[in-house]
Amino acid sequence: MNLSMPNNHPPFHSNFVRLGHRNYVQGSTLVQGLIEAIASWNLGALQHLNMACYSMLNEQGCYELIKHEQMDNNNIKKSATVFKIRCNSVEHLVLLNGTQKEVTTVIPYDEEVLISQHTLLPSEKKITYSWNANHPLMMILIALNKALLHEVLASNVHGKWIFYKCDLNWHALHSETGTLSLQLGNNLGLQSACSNIYLNETKVGNIFFSRPVL
C-alpha cells in the first residue's frame, strides 16, 4: 500500500458514546470517530475503509495517523483497532487505542427498529434493505448482518455475534440509493462468518463477525 507521509497531524481524541445497554463502544461509533478524525486532519473525502478490531473498547479512544517511518508491526498488532483508509486517492494508516477515560454518555438504540424494513431470504442466506445514502451506514450493516447470522447460523452454545472487521467501498455506498444486500459468503463453523455486501447487485465490500463459545 502506498502510504502517505503526514506532517503535524496531532492525535485525535474521541468523544464516544455507548449505544443502548452495551458495555462496549460499537464498531459504528469507532467509524464515526474516525470520520471526525479525518476531518480534523483535513485528509479529504473517505473513499475506501478497511478496518479490523483486535480488542473491544469500553473507554474513550485516541486516533493516530501513522507516518511511513513510524510504521512498526508490533505497535500495529497491539492496537485495539487498525484502519487502512483511502481519502482523495491517498492511502493512510490510522491506529486507535484506548485512553482509560470513561465513556459517560449513553444514547437509546434499538437495532430491530433501525432495520425494521429488511427482508430475510434464509434459503439464499441473504438479507436485503432499501438503502439511502443518508442512512447511518455502519449501524445498518452491523444490524443487518447480525439479523442474518442469527437466522442462518443459529446456535444455543455460542455467545453474541460481534463485529470484527470490514472492507468497504465507502464512496460507492454513499453515491447511490437502491437495494443493499448482505449474503453469507463463508463461515468457520458457527463461530465466525464473512458476509459479502452488494448495492444494486454490485459487490461493494464484506463484513466479518465472530462470537465466543459459551
CSV table of C-alpha atoms in Angstrom, one decimal:
chain,number,residue,atom,x,y,z
A,1,MET,CA,0.0,0.0,0.0
A,2,ASN,CA,1.3,3.5,-0.9
A,3,LEU,CA,1.0,5.2,2.4
A,4,SER,CA,1.1,8.9,2.8
A,5,MET,CA,3.7,10.7,4.9
A,6,PRO,CA,1.7,13.1,7.1
A,7,ASN,CA,3.2,16.0,8.9
A,8,ASN,CA,2.0,17.6,12.1
A,9,HIS,CA,-1.2,15.7,12.4
A,10,PRO,CA,-1.8,15.5,16.1
A,11,PRO,CA,-3.6,12.6,17.7
A,12,PHE,CA,-7.4,12.9,17.7
A,13,HIS,CA,-9.2,12.1,20.9
A,14,SER,CA,-12.7,10.6,20.7
A,15,ASN,CA,-16.0,11.6,22.2
A,16,PHE,CA,-17.5,8.1,22.1
A,17,VAL,CA,-21.0,7.3,23.3
A,18,ARG,CA,-22.4,3.8,24.2
A,19,LEU,CA,-25.4,2.6,22.3
A,20,GLY,CA,-28.3,1.2,24.4
A,21,HIS,CA,-27.3,-1.3,27.0
A,22,ARG,CA,-23.9,-2.2,25.5
A,23,ASN,CA,-20.9,-2.1,27.9
A,24,TYR,CA,-18.5,-1.5,25.0
A,25,VAL,CA,-18.1,1.0,22.1
A,26,GLN,CA,-19.8,-0.4,19.0
A,27,GLY,CA,-17.9,-0.5,15.7
A,28,SER,CA,-20.2,2.1,14.1
A,29,THR,CA,-19.1,4.5,16.8
A,30,LEU,CA,-15.5,3.8,16.1
A,31,VAL,CA,-16.0,4.6,12.4
A,32,GLN,CA,-17.9,7.9,13.3
A,33,GLY,CA,-14.8,8.8,15.4
A,34,LEU,CA,-12.6,8.0,12.5
A,35,ILE,CA,-14.6,10.3,10.2
A,36,GLU,CA,-14.3,13.1,12.7
A,37,ALA,CA,-10.5,12.5,12.9
A,38,ILE,CA,-10.2,12.5,9.1
A,39,ALA,CA,-12.0,15.9,9.1
A,40,SER,CA,-9.7,17.3,11.8
A,41,TRP,CA,-6.6,16.2,9.7
A,42,ASN,CA,-8.1,17.6,6.5
A,43,LEU,CA,-7.5,14.4,4.6
A,44,GLY,CA,-10.5,14.9,2.3
A,45,ALA,CA,-13.4,12.6,1.5
A,46,LEU,CA,-13.2,9.0,2.7
A,47,GLN,CA,-13.3,6.7,-0.3
A,48,HIS,CA,-12.4,3.2,1.0
A,49,LEU,CA,-12.4,1.8,4.5
A,50,ASN,CA,-10.7,-1.3,5.7
A,51,MET,CA,-10.8,-1.9,9.5
A,52,ALA,CA,-10.0,-4.6,11.9
A,53,CYS,CA,-11.0,-4.6,15.6
A,54,TYR,CA,-8.5,-6.6,17.7
A,55,SER,CA,-9.9,-5.8,21.1
A,56,MET,CA,-13.1,-4.2,22.3
A,57,LEU,CA,-13.0,-0.7,23.7
A,58,ASN,CA,-15.1,0.3,26.7
A,59,GLU,CA,-13.3,3.6,27.1
A,60,GLN,CA,-12.6,6.8,25.1
A,61,GLY,CA,-10.0,6.4,22.3
A,62,CYS,CA,-7.1,8.1,20.6
A,63,TYR,CA,-6.7,8.0,16.8
A,64,GLU,CA,-3.2,8.3,15.4
A,65,LEU,CA,-2.3,9.0,11.8
A,66,ILE,CA,0.9,7.0,11.3
A,67,LYS,CA,3.8,8.3,9.3
A,68,HIS,CA,5.6,5.8,7.0
A,69,GLU,CA,8.8,5.9,9.1
A,70,GLN,CA,6.7,5.3,12.2
A,71,MET,CA,5.3,2.0,11.0
A,72,ASP,CA,6.0,-0.8,13.4
A,73,ASN,CA,4.3,-4.1,13.0
A,74,ASN,CA,4.4,-4.8,16.8
A,75,ASN,CA,2.6,-1.5,17.5
A,76,ILE,CA,0.1,-2.2,14.8
A,77,LYS,CA,-0.7,-5.6,16.1
A,78,LYS,CA,-1.1,-4.3,19.7
A,79,SER,CA,-3.6,-1.6,18.6
A,80,ALA,CA,-7.2,-2.0,19.6
A,81,THR,CA,-8.4,-1.2,16.0
A,82,VAL,CA,-6.4,-0.7,12.8
A,83,PHE,CA,-7.8,1.4,9.9
A,84,LYS,CA,-6.5,1.4,6.4
A,85,ILE,CA,-8.2,4.1,4.5
A,86,ARG,CA,-8.2,6.0,1.2
A,87,CYS,CA,-9.1,9.6,1.1
A,88,ASN,CA,-8.8,11.7,-2.0
A,89,SER,CA,-6.9,8.8,-3.7
A,90,VAL,CA,-4.2,8.8,-1.0
A,91,GLU,CA,-3.8,5.8,1.3
A,92,HIS,CA,-3.4,6.3,5.1
A,93,LEU,CA,-2.9,4.1,8.2
A,94,VAL,CA,-4.7,5.0,11.4
A,95,LEU,CA,-4.3,3.3,14.8
A,96,LEU,CA,-6.9,3.5,17.6
A,97,ASN,CA,-6.2,2.7,21.2
A,98,GLY,CA,-8.0,3.3,24.5
A,99,THR,CA,-7.2,6.2,26.8
A,100,GLN,CA,-8.6,4.9,30.0
A,101,LYS,CA,-11.1,7.8,30.0
A,102,GLU,CA,-14.6,6.7,30.8
A,103,VAL,CA,-17.4,6.8,28.3
A,104,THR,CA,-20.2,8.5,30.2
A,105,THR,CA,-22.8,9.2,27.6
A,106,VAL,CA,-25.4,6.5,26.7
A,107,ILE,CA,-27.9,7.0,23.9
A,108,PRO,CA,-31.1,4.9,23.2
A,109,TYR,CA,-30.5,2.4,20.5
A,110,ASP,CA,-32.7,-0.3,19.0
A,111,GLU,CA,-31.3,-2.4,16.1
A,112,GLU,CA,-34.6,-4.1,15.3
A,113,VAL,CA,-36.3,-0.7,14.8
A,114,LEU,CA,-33.4,0.6,12.8
A,115,ILE,CA,-33.7,-2.2,10.2
A,116,SER,CA,-37.4,-2.9,10.6
A,117,GLN,CA,-38.0,-2.8,6.8
A,118,HIS,CA,-35.5,-5.5,6.0
A,119,THR,CA,-36.3,-8.7,4.1
A,120,LEU,CA,-34.7,-12.1,5.1
A,121,LEU,CA,-34.2,-14.7,2.5
A,122,PRO,CA,-32.9,-17.7,4.6
A,123,SER,CA,-32.7,-20.1,1.6
A,124,GLU,CA,-30.3,-17.8,-0.1
A,125,LYS,CA,-28.5,-16.9,3.2
A,126,LYS,CA,-29.3,-13.3,2.3
A,127,ILE,CA,-30.9,-10.2,3.8
A,128,THR,CA,-32.0,-7.1,1.8
A,129,TYR,CA,-32.7,-3.5,2.8
A,130,SER,CA,-33.9,-0.4,0.9
A,131,TRP,CA,-30.8,1.8,1.0
A,132,ASN,CA,-30.5,5.6,1.1
A,133,ALA,CA,-27.0,7.1,1.2
A,134,ASN,CA,-28.1,9.4,4.1
A,135,HIS,CA,-28.7,6.4,6.3
A,136,PRO,CA,-26.1,5.5,9.1
A,137,LEU,CA,-24.1,3.0,7.1
A,138,MET,CA,-22.2,1.2,9.8
A,139,MET,CA,-25.1,0.9,12.1
A,140,ILE,CA,-27.2,-0.5,9.3
A,141,LEU,CA,-24.5,-3.0,8.1
A,142,ILE,CA,-23.9,-4.3,11.7
A,143,ALA,CA,-27.6,-4.6,12.4
A,144,LEU,CA,-28.4,-6.4,9.1
A,145,ASN,CA,-25.5,-8.8,9.4
A,146,LYS,CA,-26.4,-9.7,13.0
A,147,ALA,CA,-30.0,-10.4,11.9
A,148,LEU,CA,-28.8,-12.5,9.0
A,149,LEU,CA,-26.4,-14.6,11.1
A,150,HIS,CA,-29.0,-15.1,13.9
A,151,GLU,CA,-31.2,-16.7,11.2
A,152,VAL,CA,-28.8,-18.8,9.2
A,153,LEU,CA,-26.2,-19.7,11.9
A,154,ALA,CA,-28.4,-20.2,14.9
A,155,SER,CA,-26.8,-21.7,18.0
A,156,ASN,CA,-27.6,-22.2,21.7
A,157,VAL,CA,-24.0,-22.8,22.7
A,158,HIS,CA,-22.4,-19.6,21.4
A,159,GLY,CA,-22.4,-16.0,22.7
A,160,LYS,CA,-23.5,-12.9,20.8
A,161,TRP,CA,-22.3,-12.0,17.4
A,162,ILE,CA,-19.7,-9.2,17.5
A,163,PHE,CA,-18.5,-7.1,14.6
A,164,TYR,CA,-14.8,-7.8,13.9
A,165,LYS,CA,-13.7,-6.2,10.6
A,166,CYS,CA,-14.8,-4.9,7.3
A,167,ASP,CA,-13.6,-3.8,3.9
A,168,LEU,CA,-15.9,-1.3,2.2
A,169,ASN,CA,-16.1,0.8,-0.9
A,170,TRP,CA,-17.3,3.8,1.1
A,171,HIS,CA,-17.6,6.1,-1.9
A,172,ALA,CA,-19.9,3.7,-3.8
A,173,LEU,CA,-22.1,3.1,-0.7
A,174,HIS,CA,-22.6,6.9,-0.3
A,175,SER,CA,-23.1,7.6,-4.0
A,176,GLU,CA,-26.2,5.5,-4.8
A,177,THR,CA,-29.5,4.5,-3.4
A,178,GLY,CA,-31.3,1.2,-4.1
A,179,THR,CA,-31.2,-2.3,-2.7
A,180,LEU,CA,-28.5,-3.1,-0.1
A,181,SER,CA,-28.0,-6.8,0.4
A,182,LEU,CA,-25.7,-8.9,2.6
A,183,GLN,CA,-25.2,-12.6,1.8
A,184,LEU,CA,-23.2,-15.1,3.8
A,185,GLY,CA,-20.0,-15.9,2.0
A,186,ASN,CA,-18.2,-18.3,4.2
A,187,ASN,CA,-18.0,-19.3,7.8
A,188,LEU,CA,-15.8,-21.2,10.2
A,189,GLY,CA,-18.4,-23.5,11.8
A,190,LEU,CA,-20.8,-21.4,13.9
A,191,GLN,CA,-18.1,-19.1,15.4
A,192,SER,CA,-17.0,-16.7,12.7
A,193,ALA,CA,-18.5,-15.6,9.4
A,194,CYS,CA,-17.9,-13.3,6.5
A,195,SER,CA,-20.8,-11.7,4.6
A,196,ASN,CA,-20.5,-10.1,1.2
A,197,ILE,CA,-22.1,-6.7,0.7
A,198,TYR,CA,-23.9,-5.7,-2.5
A,199,LEU,CA,-25.5,-2.5,-3.6
A,200,ASN,CA,-27.9,-3.0,-6.6
A,201,GLU,CA,-26.2,-6.4,-7.1
A,202,THR,CA,-22.7,-4.9,-7.4
A,203,LYS,CA,-20.3,-6.1,-4.7
A,204,VAL,CA,-19.1,-3.2,-2.6
A,205,GLY,CA,-17.4,-4.9,0.3
A,206,ASN,CA,-17.6,-7.5,3.1
A,207,ILE,CA,-18.1,-7.7,6.8
A,208,PHE,CA,-16.8,-10.2,9.4
A,209,PHE,CA,-18.4,-11.2,12.7
A,210,SER,CA,-17.2,-13.6,15.4
A,211,ARG,CA,-18.7,-15.0,18.6
A,212,PRO,CA,-17.4,-17.0,21.6
A,213,VAL,CA,-18.3,-20.4,22.7
A,214,LEU,CA,-20.3,-20.3,25.9
